[in-house]
Coordinates of C-alpha atoms in Angstrom, one line a residue:
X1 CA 86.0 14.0 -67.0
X2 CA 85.5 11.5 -69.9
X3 CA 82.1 11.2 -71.7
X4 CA 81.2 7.8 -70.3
X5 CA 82.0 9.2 -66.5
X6 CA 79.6 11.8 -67.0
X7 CA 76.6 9.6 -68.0
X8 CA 77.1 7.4 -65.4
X9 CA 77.2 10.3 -62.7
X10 CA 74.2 11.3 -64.3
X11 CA 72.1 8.4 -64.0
X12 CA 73.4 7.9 -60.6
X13 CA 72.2 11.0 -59.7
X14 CA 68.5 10.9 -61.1
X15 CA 68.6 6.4 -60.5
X16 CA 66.2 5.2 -58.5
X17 CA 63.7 7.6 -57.2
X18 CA 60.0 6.9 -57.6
X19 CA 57.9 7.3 -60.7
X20 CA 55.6 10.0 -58.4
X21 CA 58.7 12.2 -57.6
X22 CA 59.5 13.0 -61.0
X23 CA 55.9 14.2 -61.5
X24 CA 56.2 16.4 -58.9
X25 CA 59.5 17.4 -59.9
X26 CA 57.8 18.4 -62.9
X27 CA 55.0 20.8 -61.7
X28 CA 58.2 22.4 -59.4
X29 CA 59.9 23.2 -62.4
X30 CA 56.5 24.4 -64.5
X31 CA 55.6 26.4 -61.6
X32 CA 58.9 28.2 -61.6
X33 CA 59.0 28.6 -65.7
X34 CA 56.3 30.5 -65.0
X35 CA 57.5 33.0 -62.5
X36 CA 57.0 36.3 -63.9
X37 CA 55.4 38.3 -61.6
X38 CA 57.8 38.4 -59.0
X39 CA 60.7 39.3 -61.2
X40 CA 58.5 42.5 -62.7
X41 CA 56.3 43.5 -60.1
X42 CA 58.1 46.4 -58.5
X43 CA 59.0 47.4 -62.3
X44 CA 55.0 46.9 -63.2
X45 CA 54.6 48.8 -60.4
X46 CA 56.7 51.9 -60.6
X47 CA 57.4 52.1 -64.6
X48 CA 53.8 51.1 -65.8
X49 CA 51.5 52.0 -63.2
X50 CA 53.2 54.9 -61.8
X51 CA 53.1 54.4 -58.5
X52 CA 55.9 55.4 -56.1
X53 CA 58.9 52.9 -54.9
X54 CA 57.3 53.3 -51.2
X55 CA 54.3 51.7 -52.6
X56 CA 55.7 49.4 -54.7
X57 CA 57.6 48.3 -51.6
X58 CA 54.5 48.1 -49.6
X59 CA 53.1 45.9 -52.0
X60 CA 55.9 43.6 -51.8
X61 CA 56.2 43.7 -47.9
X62 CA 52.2 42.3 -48.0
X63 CA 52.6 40.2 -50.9
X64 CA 55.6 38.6 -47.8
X65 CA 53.0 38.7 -45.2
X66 CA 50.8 36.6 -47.6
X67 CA 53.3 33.9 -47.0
X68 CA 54.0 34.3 -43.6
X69 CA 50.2 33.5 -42.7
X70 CA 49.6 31.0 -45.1
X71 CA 52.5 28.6 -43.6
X72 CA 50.8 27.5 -40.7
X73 CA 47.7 27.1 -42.1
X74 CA 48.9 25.0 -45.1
X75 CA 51.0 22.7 -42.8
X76 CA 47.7 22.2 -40.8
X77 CA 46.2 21.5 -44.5
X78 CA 48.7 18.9 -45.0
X79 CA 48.6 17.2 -42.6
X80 CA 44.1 17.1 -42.0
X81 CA 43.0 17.2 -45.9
X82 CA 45.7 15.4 -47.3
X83 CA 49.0 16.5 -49.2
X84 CA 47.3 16.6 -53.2
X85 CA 44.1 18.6 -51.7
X86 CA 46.6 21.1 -50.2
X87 CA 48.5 21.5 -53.5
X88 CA 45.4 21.4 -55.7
X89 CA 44.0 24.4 -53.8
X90 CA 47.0 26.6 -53.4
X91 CA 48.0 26.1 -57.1
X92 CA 44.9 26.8 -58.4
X93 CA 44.2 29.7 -56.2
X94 CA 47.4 31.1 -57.1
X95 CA 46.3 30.6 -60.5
X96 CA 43.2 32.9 -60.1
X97 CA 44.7 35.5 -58.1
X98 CA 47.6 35.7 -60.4
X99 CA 45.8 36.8 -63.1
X100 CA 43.5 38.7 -61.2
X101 CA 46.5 41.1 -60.1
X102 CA 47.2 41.4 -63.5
X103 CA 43.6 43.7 -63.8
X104 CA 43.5 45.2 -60.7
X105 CA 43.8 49.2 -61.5
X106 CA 42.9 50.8 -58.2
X107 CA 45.9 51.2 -55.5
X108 CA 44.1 49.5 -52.4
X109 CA 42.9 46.6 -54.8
X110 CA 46.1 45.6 -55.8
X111 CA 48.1 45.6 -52.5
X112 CA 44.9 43.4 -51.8
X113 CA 45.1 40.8 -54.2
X114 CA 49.2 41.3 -53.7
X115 CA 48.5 39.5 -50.5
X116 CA 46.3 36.5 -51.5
X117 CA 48.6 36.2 -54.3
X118 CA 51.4 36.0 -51.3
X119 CA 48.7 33.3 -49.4
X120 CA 48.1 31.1 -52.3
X121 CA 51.6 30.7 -53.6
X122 CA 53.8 30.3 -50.3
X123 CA 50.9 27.6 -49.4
X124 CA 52.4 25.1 -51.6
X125 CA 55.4 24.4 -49.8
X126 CA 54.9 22.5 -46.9
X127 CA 52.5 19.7 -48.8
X128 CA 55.3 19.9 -51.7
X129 CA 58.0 18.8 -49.3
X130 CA 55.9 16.5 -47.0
X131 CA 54.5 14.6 -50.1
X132 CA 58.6 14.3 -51.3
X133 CA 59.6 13.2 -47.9
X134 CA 56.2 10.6 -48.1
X135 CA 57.3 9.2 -51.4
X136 CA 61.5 9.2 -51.3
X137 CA 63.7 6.8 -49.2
X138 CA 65.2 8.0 -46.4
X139 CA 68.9 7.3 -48.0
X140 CA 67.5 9.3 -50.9
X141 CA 66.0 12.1 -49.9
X142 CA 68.7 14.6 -49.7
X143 CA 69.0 13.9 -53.3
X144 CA 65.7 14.1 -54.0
X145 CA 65.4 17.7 -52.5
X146 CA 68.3 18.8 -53.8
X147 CA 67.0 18.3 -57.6
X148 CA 64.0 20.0 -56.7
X149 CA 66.0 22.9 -55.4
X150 CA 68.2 22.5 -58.8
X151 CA 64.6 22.4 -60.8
X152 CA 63.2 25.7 -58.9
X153 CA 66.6 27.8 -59.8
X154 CA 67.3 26.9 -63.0
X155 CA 63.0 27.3 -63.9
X156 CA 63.8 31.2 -61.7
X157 CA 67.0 31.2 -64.3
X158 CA 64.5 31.0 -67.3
X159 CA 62.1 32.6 -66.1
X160 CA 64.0 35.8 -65.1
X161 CA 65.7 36.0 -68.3
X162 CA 62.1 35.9 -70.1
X163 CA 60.3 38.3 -67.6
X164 CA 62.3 41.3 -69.2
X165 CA 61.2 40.1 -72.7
X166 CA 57.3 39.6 -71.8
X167 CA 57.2 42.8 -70.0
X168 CA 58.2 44.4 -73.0
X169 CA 55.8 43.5 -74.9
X170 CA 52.9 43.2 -72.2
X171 CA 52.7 43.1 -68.6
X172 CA 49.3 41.9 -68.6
X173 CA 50.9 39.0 -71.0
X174 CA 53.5 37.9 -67.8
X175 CA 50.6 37.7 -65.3
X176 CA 48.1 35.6 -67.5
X177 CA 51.3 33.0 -68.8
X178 CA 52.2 32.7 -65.1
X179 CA 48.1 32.0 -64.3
X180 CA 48.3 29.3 -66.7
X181 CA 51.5 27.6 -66.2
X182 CA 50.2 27.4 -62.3
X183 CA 46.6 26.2 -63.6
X184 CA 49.1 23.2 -66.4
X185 CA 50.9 22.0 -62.3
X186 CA 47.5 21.5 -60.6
X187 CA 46.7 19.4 -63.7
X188 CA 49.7 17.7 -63.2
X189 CA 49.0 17.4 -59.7
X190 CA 45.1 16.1 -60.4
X191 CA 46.0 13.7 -63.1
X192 CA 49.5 12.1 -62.2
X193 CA 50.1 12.3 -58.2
X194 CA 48.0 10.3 -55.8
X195 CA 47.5 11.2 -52.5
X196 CA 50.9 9.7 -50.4
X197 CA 49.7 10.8 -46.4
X198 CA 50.6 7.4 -44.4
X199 CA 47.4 5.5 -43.2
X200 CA 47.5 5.3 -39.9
X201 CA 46.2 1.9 -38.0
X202 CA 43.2 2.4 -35.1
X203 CA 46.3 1.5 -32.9
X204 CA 48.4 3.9 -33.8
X205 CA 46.4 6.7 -33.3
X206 CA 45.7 5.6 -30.2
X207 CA 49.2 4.8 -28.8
X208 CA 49.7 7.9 -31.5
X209 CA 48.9 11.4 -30.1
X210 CA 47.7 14.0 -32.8
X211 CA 50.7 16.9 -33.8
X212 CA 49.1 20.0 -32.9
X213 CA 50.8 23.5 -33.5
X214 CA 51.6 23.3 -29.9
X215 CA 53.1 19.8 -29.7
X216 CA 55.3 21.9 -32.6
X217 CA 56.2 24.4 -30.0
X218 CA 57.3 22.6 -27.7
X219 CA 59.4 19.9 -29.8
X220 CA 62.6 22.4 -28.7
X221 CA 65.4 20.7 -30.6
X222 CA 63.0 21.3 -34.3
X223 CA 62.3 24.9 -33.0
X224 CA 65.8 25.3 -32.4
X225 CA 66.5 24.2 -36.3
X226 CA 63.3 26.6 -37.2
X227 CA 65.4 29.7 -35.4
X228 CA 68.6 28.9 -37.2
X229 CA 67.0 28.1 -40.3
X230 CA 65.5 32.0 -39.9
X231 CA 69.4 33.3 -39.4
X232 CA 70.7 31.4 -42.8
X233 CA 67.7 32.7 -44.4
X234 CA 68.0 36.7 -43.1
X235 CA 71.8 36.1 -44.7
X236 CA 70.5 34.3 -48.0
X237 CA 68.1 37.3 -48.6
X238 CA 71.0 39.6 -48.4
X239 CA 71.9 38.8 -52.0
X240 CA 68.4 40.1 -53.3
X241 CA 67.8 43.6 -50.7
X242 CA 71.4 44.4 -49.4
X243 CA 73.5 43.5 -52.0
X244 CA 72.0 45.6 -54.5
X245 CA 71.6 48.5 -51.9
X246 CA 75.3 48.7 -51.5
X247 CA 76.8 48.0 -54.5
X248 CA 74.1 51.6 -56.1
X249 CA 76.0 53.5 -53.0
X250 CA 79.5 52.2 -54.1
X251 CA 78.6 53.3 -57.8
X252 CA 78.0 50.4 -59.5
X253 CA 75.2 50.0 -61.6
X254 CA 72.1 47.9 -61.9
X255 CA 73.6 46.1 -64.1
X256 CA 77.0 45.5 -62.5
X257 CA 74.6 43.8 -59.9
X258 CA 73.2 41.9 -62.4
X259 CA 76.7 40.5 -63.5
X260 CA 77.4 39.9 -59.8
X261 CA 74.0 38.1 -58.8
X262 CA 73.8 35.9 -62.2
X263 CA 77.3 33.7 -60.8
X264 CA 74.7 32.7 -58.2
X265 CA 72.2 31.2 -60.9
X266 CA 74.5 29.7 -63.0
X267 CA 76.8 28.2 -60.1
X268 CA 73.4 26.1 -58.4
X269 CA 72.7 25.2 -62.3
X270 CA 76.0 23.5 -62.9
X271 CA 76.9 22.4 -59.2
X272 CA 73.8 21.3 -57.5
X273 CA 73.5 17.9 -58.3
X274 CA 77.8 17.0 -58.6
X275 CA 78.1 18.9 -55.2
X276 CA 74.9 16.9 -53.9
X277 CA 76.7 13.4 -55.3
X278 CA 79.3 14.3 -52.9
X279 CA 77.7 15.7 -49.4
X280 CA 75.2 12.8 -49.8
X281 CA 76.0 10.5 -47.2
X282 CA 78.5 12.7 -45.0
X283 CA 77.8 14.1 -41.6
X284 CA 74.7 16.8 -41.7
X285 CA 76.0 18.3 -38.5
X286 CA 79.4 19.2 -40.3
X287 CA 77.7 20.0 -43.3
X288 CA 75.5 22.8 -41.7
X289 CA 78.2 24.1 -40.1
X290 CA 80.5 24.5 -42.5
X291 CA 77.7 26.3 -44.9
X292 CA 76.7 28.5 -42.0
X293 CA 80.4 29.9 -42.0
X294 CA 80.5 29.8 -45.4
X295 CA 76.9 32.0 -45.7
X296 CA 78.4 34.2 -43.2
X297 CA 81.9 35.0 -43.8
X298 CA 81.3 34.8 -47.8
X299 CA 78.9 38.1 -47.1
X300 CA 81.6 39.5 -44.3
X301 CA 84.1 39.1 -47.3
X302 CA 81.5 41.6 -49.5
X303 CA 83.0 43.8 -47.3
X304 CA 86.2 44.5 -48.8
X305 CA 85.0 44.1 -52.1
X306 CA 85.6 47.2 -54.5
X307 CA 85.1 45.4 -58.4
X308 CA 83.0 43.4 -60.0
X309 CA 84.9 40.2 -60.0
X310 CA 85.9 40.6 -56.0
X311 CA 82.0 40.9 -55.6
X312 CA 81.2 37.4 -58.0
X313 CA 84.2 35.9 -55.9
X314 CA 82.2 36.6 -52.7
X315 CA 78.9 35.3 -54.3
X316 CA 80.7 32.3 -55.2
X317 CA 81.7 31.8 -51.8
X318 CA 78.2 32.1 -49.9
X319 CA 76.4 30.3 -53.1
X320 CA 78.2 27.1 -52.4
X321 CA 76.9 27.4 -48.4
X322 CA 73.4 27.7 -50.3
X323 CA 74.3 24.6 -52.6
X324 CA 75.2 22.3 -49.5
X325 CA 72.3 23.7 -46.6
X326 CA 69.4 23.9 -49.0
X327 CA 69.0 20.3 -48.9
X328 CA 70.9 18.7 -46.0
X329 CA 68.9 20.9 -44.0
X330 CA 65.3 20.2 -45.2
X331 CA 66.0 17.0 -44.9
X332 CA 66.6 17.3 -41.4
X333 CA 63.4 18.9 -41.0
X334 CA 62.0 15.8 -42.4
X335 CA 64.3 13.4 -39.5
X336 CA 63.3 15.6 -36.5
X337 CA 58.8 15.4 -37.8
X338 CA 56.9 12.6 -36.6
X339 CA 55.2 10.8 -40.3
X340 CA 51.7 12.3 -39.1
X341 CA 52.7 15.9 -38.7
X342 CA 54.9 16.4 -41.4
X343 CA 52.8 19.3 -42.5
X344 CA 53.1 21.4 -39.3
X345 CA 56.3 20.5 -39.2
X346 CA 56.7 21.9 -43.0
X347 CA 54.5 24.6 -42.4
X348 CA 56.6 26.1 -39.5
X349 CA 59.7 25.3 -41.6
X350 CA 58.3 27.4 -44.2
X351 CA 57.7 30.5 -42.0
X352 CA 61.1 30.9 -40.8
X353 CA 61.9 31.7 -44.5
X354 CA 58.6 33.8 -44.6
X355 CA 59.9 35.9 -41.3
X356 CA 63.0 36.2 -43.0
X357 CA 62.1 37.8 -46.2
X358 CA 60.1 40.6 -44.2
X359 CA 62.7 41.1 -42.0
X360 CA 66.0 41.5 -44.1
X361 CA 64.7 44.4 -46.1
X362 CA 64.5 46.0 -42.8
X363 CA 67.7 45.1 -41.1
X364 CA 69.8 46.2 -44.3
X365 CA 68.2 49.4 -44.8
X366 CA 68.4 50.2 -41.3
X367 CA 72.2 49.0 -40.7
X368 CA 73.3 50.4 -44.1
X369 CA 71.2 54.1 -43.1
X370 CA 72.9 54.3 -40.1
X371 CA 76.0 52.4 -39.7
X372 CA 77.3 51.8 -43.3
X373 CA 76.8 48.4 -45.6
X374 CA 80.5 47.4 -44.1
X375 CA 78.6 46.6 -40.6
X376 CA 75.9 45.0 -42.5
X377 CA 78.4 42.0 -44.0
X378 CA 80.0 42.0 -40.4
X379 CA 76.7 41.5 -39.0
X380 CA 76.7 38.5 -41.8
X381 CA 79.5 37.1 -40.3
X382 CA 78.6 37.1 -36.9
X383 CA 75.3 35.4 -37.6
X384 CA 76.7 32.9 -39.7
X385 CA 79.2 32.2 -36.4
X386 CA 75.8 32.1 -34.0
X387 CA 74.1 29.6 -36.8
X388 CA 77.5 27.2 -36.5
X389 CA 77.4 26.7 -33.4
X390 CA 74.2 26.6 -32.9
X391 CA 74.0 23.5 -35.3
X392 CA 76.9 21.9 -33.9
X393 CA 74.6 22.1 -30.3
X394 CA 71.7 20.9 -31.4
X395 CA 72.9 18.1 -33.8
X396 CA 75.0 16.6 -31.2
X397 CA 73.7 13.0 -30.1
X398 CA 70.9 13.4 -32.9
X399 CA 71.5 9.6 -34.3
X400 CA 71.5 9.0 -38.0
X401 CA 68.7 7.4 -40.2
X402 CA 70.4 4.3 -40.0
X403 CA 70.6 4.6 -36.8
X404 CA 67.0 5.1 -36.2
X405 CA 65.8 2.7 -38.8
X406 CA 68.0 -0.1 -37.3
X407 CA 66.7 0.5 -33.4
X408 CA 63.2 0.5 -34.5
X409 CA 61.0 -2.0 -32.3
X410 CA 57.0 -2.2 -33.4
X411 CA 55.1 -4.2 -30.3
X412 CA 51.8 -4.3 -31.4
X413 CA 51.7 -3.5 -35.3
X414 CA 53.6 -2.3 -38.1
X415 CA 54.1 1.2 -38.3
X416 CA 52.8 3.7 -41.4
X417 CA 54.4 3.2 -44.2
X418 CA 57.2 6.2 -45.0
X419 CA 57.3 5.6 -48.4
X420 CA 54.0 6.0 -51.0
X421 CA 51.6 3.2 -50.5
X422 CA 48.1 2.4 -52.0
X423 CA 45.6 2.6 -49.2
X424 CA 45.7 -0.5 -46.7
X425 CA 48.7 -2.1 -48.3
X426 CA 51.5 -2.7 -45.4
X427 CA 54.8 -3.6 -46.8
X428 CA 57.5 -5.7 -44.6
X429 CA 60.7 -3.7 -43.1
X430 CA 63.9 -4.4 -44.3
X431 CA 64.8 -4.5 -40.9
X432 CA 64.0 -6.5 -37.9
X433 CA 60.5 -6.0 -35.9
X434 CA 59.0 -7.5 -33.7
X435 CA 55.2 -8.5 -34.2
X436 CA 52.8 -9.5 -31.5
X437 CA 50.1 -9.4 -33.6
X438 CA 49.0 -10.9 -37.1
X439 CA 48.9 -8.7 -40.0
X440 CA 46.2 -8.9 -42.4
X441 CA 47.2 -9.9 -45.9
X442 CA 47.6 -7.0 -47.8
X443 CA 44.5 -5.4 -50.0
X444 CA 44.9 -5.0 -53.8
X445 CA 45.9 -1.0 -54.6
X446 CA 43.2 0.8 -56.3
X447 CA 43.2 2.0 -59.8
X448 CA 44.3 5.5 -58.8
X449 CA 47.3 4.6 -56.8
X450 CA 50.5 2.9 -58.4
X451 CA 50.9 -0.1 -59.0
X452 CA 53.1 -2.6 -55.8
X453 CA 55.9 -2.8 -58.6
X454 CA 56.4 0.6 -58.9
X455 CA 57.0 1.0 -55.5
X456 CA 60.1 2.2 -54.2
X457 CA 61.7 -0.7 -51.6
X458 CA 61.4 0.2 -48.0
X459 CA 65.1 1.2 -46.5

């Protein structure tokens, strides 16, 4: 491709998001810089402290369960305090608690702070992706999450590569780095990223119910998503707990593993945002099915691998399913939550990966135990199977965000803003309403939100 094609692919693909996404774009790719810990923590663990693998994997299984009860709660968070609140307290919690760990000697005071640690972090991510679905046009948003996806693996890519380095020369030094790259995002966070939770009108909370957990519950096609999000993510985590498992048993070494696993870095490095130019505006149900096979037959195909090179051609394979669902499917999470309850919506969202990463340790060490690691990449397969169809079910008659933007009707007042907005400022659709009622003129935006110019145009 010529010089000039590039560039202009390029500034297509990064063209025309707000000012406020970049920012937190920013503190996403900081944050993940900084991510030492979990790359070293079983080493830390077993090599410097001297504890056994057992514990070190009981470390790890709370440091999971950290996340898993922090999702809900943060979602709630979101949505009650305010998206910036949420982040400013998770970051800089995970801040403390990060380098806490880092002097914590006793056994039952580490698996401790292991698990606030697993709290604090995990409870960044549903005010993260509510505030990018708050300040991103519809039309853009599958872009938009899928260079924050880019930005967190090519910060893990760094940061990985640098873990080894650090813990060299001090563990201690990894977990007080990490602490402080966390503390630089909330500063980022504090200094640069108003709050973007839609104002709602008197009459729309009236003609409005509140999102409670429950009202989640019982919204069954999201719940559905939520359950099939959980079987990508049990087949995603195969690459970190069963991958590894059975390529030791088949003789390879750690670092034939390490070979294997790095074509997945690289790959969402260099194809994330080309592959994301061209999925952007094609059919989400196709797209989810088509990476749910390609999740689980790339795994089933680990199955008959028996070198290094068959074993990158399989993570090629299910790396591409993870380049196409990572966004297209978050932002369908965003289509199917109401603007007021993006949080719990998020929050629940969240826990389906949280779930996931406690239970796919399990299932592979059980299946591989008992039945061998071929079943374990059938399984793979099957699941991936169950997860098409299941998308191709549940997407059926779900109408696009044209769709919905074009049938939208307001009878009494405008509706809260779904872009970034200062406080009280109402902005016009770009498509017909219908007004029964007069709307006041709008109020001047206050010195901490952005200026109306800045704004991005509604769809």
């Amino acid at each position: 491709m010529p010089l000039a094609a590039l560039r202009r692919a390029a500034k297509e693909s990064v063209s025309g998001l707000p000012r406020e996404f970049w920012w937190l774009w920013t503190s996403t790719l900081v944050n993940r810089l900084g991510a030492f810990v979990a790359t070293f923590m079983a080493l830390y663990l077993t090599l410097d402290r001297g504890y056994s693998a057992t514990y070190a994997g009981l470390v790890a299984a709370l440091h999971g369960l950290g996340g898993v009860v922090s999702s809900l709660g943060a979602g709630v968070m979101t949505d009650r305090l305010g998206r910036r609140p949420t982040l400013l307290v998770a970051q800089v919690s995970t801040a403390l608690s990060v380098a806490l760990l880092g002097f914590m000697k006793d056994p039952l005071a580490i698996a401790a702070v292991a698990f606030l640690v697993g709290m604090a972090s995990n409870a960044s991510r549903p005010a993260v992706q509510a505030m990018m679905a708050d300040i991103v046009r519809p039309e853009d948003r599958v872009r938009a999450f899928s260079l924050n996806y880019w930005a967190i693996n090519l910060g893990f890519a760094v940061s990985s590569a640098g873990a080894g380095f650090i813990a060299e020369f001090s563990y201690l030094a990894g977990f007080l780095i990490e602490a402080v790259m966390t503390m630089v995002c909330a500063i980022v966070v504090f200094a640069k990223l108003p709050e973007s939770r839609p104002v709602r009108t008197a009459l729309e909370k009236e003609s409005e119910p509140d999102v409670g957990l429950g009202a989640v519950l019982r919204d069954g096609r999201f719940m559905g998503v939520v359950g099939l999000s959980f079987l990508i993510a049990l087949i995603f985590q195969q690459g970190s707990v069963g991958l590894p498992v059975a390529m030791g048993e088949a003789g390879f070494t750690p670092a034939d593993y390490g070979m294997a696993i790095a074509v997945n870095g690289v790959l969402i490095v260099a194809l994330q945002i080309p592959v994301t130019r061209f999925i952007e505006h094609r059919d989400p149900q196709r797209l989810l099915v088509i990476s749910a096979l390609l999740a689980g037959y790339g795994f089933g195909l680990t199955a008959f691998a028996g070198s290094i090179g068959v074993f990158a051609l399989t993570v090629c394979v299910w790396t591409l399913a993870e380049i196409v669902n990572a966004p297209t499917q978050t932002g369908l999470v965003v289509r199917l939550s109401p603007t007021h309850g993006r949080g719990r919506y998020q929050g629940m969202y969240t826990l389906s990966w949280a779930v996931a990463a406690l239970v796919a340790p399990l299932m592979s060490g059980f299946v591989i135990d008992r039945f061998g690691a071929e079943w374990l990449w059938g399984i793979c397969a099957v699941i991936g199977t169950v997860a098409a169809l299941g998308y191709w079910s549940l997407m059926r008659g779900l109408p696009t965000e044209e769709e919905m933007a074009g049938a939208v009707v307001i009878p009494t007042a405008p509706a809260a803003p779904d872009v970034l907005t200062a406080p009280a400022v109402l902005t016009a659709p770009a498509t017909p309403a219908v007004l029964t009622t007069p709307v006041a003129p709008p109020v001047p935006a206050s010195a901490e939100s952005p200026a109306p110019a800045d704004l991005p145009a509604r769809p």
